[in-house]
Coordinates of N, CA and C in Angstrom, one line a residue:
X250 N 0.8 -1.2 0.0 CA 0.0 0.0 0.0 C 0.9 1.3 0.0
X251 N 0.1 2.4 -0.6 CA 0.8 3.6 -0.7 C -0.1 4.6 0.2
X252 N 1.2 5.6 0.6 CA 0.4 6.6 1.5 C -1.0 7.5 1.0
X253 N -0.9 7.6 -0.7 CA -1.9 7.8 -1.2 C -3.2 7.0 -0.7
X254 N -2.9 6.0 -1.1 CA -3.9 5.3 -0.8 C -4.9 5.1 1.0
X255 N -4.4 5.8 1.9 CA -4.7 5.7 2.7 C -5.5 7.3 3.6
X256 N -6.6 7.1 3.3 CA -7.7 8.3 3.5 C -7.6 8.9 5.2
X257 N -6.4 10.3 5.3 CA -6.4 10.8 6.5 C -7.8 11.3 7.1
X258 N -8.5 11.5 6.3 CA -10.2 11.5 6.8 C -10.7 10.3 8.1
X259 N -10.2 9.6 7.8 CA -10.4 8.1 8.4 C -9.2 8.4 9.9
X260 N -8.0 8.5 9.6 CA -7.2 9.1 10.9 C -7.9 9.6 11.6
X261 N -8.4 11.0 10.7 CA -9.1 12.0 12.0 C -10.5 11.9 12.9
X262 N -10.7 10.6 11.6 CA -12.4 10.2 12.3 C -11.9 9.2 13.9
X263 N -11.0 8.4 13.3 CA -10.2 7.4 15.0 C -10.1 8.5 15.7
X264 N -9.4 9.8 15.2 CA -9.1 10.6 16.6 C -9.6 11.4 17.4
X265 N -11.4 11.3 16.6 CA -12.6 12.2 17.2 C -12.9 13.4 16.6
X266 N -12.2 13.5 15.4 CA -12.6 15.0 15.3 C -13.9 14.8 14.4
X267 N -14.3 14.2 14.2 CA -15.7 13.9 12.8 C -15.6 15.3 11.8
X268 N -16.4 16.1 11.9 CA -16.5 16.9 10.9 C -15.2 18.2 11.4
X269 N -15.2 18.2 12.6 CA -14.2 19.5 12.5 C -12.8 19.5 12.4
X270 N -12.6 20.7 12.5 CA -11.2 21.2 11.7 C -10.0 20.5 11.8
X271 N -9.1 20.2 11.4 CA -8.1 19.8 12.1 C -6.7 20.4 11.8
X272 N -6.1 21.0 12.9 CA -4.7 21.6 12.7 C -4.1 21.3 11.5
X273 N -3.0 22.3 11.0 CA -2.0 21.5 10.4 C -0.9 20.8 11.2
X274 N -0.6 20.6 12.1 CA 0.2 20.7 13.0 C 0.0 18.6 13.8
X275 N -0.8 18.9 13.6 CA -2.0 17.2 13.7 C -2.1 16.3 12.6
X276 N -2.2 17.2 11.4 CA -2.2 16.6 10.0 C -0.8 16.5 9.3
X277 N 0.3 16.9 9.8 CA 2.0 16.2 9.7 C 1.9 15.2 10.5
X278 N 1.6 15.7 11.5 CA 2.0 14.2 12.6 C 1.3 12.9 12.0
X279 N 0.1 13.3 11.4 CA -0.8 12.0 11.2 C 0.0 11.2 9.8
X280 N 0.4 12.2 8.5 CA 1.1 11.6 8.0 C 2.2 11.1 8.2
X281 N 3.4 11.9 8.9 CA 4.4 10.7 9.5 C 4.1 9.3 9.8
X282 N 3.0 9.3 10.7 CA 2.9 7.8 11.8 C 2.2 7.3 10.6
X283 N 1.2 7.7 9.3 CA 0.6 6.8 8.7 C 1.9 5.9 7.7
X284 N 3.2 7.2 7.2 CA 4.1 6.9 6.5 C 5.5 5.7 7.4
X285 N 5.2 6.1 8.1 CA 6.1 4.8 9.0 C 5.7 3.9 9.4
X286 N 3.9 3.6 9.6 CA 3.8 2.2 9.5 C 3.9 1.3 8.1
X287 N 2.9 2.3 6.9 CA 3.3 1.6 5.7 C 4.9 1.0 5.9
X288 N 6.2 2.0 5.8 CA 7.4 1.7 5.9 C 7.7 0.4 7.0
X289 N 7.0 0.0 7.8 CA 7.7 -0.9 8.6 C 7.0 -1.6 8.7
X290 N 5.9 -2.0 8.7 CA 4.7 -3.1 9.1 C 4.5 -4.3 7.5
X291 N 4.5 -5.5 8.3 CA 4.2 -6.6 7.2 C 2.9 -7.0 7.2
X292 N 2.1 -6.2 6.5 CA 1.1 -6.4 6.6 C 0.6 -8.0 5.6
X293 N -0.3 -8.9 6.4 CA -0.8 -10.3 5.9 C -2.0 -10.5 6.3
X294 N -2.7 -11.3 4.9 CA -4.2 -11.8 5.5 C -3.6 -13.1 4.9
X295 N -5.2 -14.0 5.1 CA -5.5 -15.4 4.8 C -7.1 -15.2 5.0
X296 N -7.4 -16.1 3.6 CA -8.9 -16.1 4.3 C -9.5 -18.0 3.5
X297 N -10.5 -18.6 3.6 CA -10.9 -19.6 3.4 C -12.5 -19.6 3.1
X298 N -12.4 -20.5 1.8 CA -14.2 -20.1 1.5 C -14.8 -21.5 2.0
X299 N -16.0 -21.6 2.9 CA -17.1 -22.7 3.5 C -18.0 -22.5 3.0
X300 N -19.0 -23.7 2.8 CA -20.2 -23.6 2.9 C -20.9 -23.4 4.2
X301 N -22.2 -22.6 3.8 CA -22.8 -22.0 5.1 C -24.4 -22.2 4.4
X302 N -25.4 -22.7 5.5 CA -26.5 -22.1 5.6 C -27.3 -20.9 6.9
X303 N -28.5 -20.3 6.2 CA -28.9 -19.4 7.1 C -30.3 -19.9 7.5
X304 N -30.6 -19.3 9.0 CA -31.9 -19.9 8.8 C -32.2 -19.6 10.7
X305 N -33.8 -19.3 10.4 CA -34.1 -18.6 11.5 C -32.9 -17.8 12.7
X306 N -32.5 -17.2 11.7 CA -31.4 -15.8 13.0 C -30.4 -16.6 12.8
X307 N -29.9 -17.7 12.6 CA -28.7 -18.6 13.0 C -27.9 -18.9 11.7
X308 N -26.7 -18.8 11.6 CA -25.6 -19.4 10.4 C -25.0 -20.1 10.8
X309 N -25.2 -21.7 10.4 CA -24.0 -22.3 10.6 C -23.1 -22.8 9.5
X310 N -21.6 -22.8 9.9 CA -20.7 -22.5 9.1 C -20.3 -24.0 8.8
X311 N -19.9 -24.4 7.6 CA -19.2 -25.9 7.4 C -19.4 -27.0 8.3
X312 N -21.0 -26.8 8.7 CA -22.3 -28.0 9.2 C -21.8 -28.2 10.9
X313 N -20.8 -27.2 11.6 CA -20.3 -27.5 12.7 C -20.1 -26.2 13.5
X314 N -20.1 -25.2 13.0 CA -20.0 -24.2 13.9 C -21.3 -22.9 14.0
X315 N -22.2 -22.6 15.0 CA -23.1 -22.2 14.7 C -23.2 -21.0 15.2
X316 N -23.4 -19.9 14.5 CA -23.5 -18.7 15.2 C -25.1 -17.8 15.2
X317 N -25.5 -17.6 16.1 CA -27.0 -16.6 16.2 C -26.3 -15.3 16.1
X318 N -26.8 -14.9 15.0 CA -26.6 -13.3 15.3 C -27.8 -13.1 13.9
X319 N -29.2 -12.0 14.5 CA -30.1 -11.9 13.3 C -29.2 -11.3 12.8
X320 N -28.5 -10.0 13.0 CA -27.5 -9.1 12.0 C -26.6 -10.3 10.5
X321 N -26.1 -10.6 11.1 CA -25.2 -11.9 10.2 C -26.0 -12.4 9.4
X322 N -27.3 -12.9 10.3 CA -27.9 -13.5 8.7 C -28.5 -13.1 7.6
X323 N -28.8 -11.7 8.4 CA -29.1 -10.6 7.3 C -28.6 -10.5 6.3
X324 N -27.1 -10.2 6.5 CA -25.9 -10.3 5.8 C -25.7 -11.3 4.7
X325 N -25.7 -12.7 5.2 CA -25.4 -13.4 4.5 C -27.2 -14.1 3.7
X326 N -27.7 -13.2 3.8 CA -29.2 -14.0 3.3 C -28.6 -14.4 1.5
X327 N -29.1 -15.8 1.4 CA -29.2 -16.0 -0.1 C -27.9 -16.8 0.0
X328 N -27.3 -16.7 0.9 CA -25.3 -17.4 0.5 C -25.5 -18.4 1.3
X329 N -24.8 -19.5 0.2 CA -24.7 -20.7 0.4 C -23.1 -21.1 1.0
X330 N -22.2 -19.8 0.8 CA -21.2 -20.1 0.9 C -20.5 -18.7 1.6
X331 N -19.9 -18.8 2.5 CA -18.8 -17.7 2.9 C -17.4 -17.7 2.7
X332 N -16.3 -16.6 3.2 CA -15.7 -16.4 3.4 C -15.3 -16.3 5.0
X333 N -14.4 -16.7 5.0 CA -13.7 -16.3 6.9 C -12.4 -15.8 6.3
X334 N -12.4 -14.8 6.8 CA -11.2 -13.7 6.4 C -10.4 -13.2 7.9
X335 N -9.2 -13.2 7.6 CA -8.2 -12.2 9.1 C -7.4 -11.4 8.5
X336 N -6.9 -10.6 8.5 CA -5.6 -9.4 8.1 C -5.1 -9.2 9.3
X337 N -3.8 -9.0 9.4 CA -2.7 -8.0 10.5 C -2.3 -7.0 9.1
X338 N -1.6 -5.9 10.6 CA -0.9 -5.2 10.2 C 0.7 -5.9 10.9
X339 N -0.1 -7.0 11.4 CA 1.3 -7.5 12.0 C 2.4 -7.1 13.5
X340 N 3.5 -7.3 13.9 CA 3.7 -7.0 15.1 C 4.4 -5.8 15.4
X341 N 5.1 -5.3 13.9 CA 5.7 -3.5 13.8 C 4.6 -2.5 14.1
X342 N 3.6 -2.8 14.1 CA 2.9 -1.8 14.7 C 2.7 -1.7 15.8
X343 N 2.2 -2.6 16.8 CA 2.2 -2.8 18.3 C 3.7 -2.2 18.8
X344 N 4.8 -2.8 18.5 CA 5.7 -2.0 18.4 C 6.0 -0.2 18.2
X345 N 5.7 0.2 17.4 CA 5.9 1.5 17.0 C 4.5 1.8 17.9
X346 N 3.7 1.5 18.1 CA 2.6 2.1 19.4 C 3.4 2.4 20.7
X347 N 4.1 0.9 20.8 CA 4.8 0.9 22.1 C 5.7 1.8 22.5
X348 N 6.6 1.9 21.3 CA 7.7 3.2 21.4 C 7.1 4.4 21.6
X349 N 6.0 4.9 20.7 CA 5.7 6.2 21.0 C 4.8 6.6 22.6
X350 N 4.4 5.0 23.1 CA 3.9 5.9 24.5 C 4.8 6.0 25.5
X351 N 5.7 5.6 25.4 CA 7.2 5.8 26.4 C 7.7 7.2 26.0
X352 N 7.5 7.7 24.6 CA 8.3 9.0 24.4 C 7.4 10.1 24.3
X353 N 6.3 9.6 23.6 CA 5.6 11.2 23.1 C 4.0 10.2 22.8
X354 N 3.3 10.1 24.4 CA 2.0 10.0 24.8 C 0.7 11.0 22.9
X355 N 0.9 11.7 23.0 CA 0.1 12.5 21.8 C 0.8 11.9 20.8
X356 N 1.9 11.0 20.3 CA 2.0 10.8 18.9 C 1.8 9.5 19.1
X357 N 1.7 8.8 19.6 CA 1.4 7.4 20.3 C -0.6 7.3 20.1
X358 N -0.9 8.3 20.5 CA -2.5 8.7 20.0 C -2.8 8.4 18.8
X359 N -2.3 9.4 18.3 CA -2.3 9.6 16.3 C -1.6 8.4 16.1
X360 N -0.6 7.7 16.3 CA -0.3 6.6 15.8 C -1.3 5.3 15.8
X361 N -2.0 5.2 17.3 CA -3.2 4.5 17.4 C -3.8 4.5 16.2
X362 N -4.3 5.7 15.7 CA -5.5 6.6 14.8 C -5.5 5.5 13.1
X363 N -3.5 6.2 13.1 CA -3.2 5.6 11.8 C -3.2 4.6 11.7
X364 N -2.9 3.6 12.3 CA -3.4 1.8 12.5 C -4.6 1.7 12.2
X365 N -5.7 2.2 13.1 CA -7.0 1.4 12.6 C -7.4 1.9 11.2
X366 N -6.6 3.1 11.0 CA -7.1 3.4 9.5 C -6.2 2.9 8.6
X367 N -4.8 2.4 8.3 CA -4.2 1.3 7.6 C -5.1 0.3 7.4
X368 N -5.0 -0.4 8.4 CA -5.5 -1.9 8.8 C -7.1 -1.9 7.9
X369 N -8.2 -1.0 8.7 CA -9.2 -1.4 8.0 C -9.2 -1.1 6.0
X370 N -8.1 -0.2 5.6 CA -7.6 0.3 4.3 C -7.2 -0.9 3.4
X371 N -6.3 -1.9 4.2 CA -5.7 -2.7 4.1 C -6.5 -4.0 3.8
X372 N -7.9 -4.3 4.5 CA -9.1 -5.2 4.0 C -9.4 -4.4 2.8
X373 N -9.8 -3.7 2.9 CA -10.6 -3.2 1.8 C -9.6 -3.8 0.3
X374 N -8.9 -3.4 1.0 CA -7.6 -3.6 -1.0 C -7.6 -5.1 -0.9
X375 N -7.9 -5.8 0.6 CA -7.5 -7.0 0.1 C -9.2 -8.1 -0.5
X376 N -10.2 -7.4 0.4 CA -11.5 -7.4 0.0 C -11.7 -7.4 -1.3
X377 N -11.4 -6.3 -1.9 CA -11.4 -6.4 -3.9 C -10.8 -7.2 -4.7
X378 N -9.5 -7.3 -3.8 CA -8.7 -8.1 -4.6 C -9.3 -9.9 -4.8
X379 N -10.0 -10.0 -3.7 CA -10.6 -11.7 -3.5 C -12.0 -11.2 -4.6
X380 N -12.8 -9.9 -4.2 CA -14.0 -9.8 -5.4 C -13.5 -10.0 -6.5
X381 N -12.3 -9.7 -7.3 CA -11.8 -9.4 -8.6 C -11.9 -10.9 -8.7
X382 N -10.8 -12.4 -7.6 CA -11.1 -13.5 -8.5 C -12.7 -14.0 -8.5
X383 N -13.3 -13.5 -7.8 CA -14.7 -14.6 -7.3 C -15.9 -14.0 -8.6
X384 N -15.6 -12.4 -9.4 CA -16.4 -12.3 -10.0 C -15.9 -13.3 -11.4
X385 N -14.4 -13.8 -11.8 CA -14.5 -14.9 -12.8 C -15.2 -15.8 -13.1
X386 N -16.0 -16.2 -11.8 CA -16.9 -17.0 -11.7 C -18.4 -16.6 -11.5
X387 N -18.7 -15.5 -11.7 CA -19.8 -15.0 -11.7 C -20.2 -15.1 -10.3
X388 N -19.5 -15.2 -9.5 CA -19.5 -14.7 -8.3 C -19.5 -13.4 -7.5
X389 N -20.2 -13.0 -6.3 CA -20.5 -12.1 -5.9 C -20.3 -11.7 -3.7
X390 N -19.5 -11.0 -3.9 CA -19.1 -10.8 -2.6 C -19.9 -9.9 -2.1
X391 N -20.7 -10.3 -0.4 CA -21.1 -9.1 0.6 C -20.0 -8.6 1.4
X392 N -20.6 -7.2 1.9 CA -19.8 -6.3 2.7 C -19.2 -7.3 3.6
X393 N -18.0 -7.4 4.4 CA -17.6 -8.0 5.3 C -18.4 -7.5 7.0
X394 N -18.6 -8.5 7.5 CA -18.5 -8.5 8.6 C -18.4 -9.0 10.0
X395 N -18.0 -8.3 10.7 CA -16.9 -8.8 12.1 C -17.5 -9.1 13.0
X396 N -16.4 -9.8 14.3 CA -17.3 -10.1 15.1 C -17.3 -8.8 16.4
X397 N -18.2 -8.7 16.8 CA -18.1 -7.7 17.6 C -19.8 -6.4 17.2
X398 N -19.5 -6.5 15.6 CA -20.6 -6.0 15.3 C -22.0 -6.2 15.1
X399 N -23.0 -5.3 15.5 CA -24.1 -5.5 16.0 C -24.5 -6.8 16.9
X400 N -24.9 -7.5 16.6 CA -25.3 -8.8 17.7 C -24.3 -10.2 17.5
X401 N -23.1 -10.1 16.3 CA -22.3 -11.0 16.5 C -21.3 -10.5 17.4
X402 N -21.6 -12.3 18.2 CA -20.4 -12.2 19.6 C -19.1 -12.3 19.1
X403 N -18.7 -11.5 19.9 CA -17.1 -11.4 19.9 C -16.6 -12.7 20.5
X404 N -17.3 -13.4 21.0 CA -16.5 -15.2 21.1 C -16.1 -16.0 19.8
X405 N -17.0 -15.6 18.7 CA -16.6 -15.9 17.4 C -15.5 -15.6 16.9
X406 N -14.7 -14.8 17.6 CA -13.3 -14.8 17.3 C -12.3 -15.7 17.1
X407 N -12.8 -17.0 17.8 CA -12.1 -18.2 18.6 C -12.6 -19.1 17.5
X408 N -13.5 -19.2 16.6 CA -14.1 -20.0 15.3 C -13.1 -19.7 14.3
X409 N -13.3 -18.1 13.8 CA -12.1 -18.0 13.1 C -10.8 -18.1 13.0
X410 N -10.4 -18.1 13.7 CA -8.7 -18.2 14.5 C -8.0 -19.3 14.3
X411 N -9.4 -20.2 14.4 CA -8.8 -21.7 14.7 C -9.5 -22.6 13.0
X412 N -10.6 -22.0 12.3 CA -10.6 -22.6 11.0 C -9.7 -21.9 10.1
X413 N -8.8 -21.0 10.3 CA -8.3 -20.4 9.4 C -7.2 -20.7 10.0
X414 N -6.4 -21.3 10.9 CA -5.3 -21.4 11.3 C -4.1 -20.2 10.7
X415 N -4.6 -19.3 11.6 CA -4.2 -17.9 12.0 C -2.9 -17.7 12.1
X416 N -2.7 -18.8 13.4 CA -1.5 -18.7 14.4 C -0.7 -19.0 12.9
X417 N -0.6 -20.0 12.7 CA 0.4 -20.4 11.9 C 0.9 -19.6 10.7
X418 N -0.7 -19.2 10.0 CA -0.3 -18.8 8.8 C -0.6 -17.0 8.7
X419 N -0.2 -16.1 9.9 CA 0.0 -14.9 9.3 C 0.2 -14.6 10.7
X420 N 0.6 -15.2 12.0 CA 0.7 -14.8 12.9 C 0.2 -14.3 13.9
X421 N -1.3 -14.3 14.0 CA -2.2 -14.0 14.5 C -2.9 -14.6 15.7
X422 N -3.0 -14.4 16.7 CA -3.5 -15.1 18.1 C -4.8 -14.6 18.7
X423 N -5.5 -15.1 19.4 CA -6.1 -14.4 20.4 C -6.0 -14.2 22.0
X424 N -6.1 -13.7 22.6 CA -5.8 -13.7 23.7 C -6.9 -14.0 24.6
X425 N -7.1 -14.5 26.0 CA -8.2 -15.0 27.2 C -9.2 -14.1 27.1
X426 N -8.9 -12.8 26.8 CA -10.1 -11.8 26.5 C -10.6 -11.4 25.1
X427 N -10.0 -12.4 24.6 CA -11.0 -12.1 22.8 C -10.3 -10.7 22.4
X428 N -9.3 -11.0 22.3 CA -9.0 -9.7 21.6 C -7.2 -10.2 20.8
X429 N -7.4 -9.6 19.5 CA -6.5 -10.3 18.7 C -5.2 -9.4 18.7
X430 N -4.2 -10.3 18.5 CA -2.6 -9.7 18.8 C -2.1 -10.5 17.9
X431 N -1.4 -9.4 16.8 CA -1.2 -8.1 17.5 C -2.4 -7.7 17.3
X432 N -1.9 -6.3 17.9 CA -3.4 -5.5 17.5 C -4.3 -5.1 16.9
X433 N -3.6 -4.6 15.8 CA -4.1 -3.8 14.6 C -4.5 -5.5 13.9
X434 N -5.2 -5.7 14.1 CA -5.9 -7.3 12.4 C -7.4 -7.1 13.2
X435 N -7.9 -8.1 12.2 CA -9.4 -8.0 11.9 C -9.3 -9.1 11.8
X436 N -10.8 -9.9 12.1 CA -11.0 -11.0 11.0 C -12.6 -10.7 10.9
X437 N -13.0 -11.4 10.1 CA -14.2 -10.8 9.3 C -15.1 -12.1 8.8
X438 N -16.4 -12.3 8.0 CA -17.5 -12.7 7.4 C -17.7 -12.3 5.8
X439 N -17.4 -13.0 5.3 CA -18.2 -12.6 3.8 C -19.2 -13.0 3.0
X440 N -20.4 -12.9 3.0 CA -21.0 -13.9 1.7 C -20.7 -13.9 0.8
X441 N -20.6 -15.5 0.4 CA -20.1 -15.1 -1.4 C -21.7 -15.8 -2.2
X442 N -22.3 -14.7 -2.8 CA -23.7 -15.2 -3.6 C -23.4 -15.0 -5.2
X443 N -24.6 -15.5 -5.7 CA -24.5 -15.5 -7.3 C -25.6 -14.0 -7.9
X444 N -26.2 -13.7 -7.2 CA -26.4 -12.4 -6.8 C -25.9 -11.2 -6.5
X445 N -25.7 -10.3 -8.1 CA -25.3 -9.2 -7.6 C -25.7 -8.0 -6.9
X446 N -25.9 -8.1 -5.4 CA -26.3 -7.2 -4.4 C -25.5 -6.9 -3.5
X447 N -23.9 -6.2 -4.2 CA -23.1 -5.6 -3.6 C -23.5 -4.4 -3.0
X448 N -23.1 -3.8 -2.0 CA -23.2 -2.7 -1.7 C -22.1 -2.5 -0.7
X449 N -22.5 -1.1 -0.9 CA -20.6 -0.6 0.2 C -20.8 -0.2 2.0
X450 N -22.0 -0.6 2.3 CA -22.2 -0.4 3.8 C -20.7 -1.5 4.6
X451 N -20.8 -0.8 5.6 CA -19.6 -2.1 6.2 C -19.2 -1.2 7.9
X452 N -18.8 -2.2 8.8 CA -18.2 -0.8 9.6 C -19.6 -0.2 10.6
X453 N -19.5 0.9 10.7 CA -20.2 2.0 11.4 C -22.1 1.7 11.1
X454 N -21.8 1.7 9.5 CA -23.2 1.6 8.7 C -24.1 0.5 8.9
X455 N -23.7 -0.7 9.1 CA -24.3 -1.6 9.7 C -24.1 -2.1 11.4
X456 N -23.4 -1.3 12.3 CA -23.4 -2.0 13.7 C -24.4 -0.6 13.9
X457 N -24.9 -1.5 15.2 CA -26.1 -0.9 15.8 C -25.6 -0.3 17.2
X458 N -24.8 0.0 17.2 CA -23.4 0.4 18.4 C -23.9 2.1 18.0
X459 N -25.1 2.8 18.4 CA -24.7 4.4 17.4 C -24.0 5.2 18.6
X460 N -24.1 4.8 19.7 CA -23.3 5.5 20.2 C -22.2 5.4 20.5
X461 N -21.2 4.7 19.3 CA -19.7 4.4 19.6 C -19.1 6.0 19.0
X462 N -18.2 6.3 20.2 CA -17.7 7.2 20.0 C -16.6 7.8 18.2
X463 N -16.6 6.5 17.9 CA -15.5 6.6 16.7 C -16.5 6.0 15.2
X464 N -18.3 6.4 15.7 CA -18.9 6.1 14.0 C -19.0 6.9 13.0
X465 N -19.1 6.9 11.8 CA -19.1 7.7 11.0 C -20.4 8.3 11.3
X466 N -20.5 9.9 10.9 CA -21.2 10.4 10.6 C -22.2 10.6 9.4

């Protein structure tokens, strides 16, 4: 990825400013930390396609793992088949977090900022890139989605982790509290239908969280 490619709009939304102004002075800083993680971070996914059916609120995934979440099935209505998807940005960024709260607390912030906006930047390019093979087949990818959002439990972390064998193949763990390390990765949900009812909701647009401090406007 290139620093182009990565929307400081999205920085400033992580760092609360939504619509208002933001320094110049905030907006160097934000490009530094966004230009030194590109430079240092190995960023890697993996993802694997199952069959899945839906049905009354519940998906279960390759006839053994079952998750209730109405939201999800919403999602995946009509797909016979998903994706389980994970990305890092890998362990140079936890690192470069780490350094800057020992030195400079406020760039350590904005560096936070520029992570979650890499990382989610970083699905997205890798999201198209898996649409681009799946439409050779007249195939059709839904928005991704995670666990944590709207009524999918964040225990479903532990489903994906372990069918996508994470640990091994990109380095990715979870830890006693459901929360993945390093820090900066995702792992995610995709329908793959023969139906094309793409659309770009994802994120903010579909969790029912409205009072999360960091949603889009």
């Amino acid at each position: 990825m290139k620093l182009k490619d990565i929307s400081q709009k999205e920085v400033f939304r992580y760092l609360g400013y939504q619509n208002n102004a933001v320094d110049e002075t905030i907006q160097n800083i934000a490009i530094d930390c966004t230009t030194e993680l590109l430079n240092h971070c190995r960023m890697n996914y993996t993802y694997k396609i199952f069959c899945c059916s839906v049905e009354s609120g519940k998906v279960i995934i390759d006839s053994r793992i079952v998750i209730e979440s109405k939201n999800l099935s919403k999602n995946l209505a009509e797909c016979n088949e998903l994706i389980l998807f994970a990305a890092t940005l890998g362990i140079q960024a936890d690192i470069l977090i780490q350094k800057y709260t020992r030195l400079d607390m406020s760039k350590a912030v904005i560096m936070q900022a520029a992570a979650a906006a890499v990382i989610e930047q970083y699905c997205d390019q890798c999201q198209y890139d898996i649409e681009y093979e799946l439409q050779k087949r007249n195939l059709f990818l839904r928005p991704r989605f995670s666990p944590g959002y709207g009524d999918f439990d964040l225990k479903h972390q532990k489903d994906i982790i372990a069918l996508l064998d994470c640990n091994r193949k990109i380095g990715l763990t979870l830890t006693d509290s459901l929360l993945l390390a390093p820090c900066k990765s995702v792992t995610a949900v995709m329908g793959i239908s023969n139906q094309n009812r793409h659309c770009n909701k994802k994120g903010c647009e579909v969790c029912t969280k409205t009072n999360c401090t960091f949603r889009r406007g």
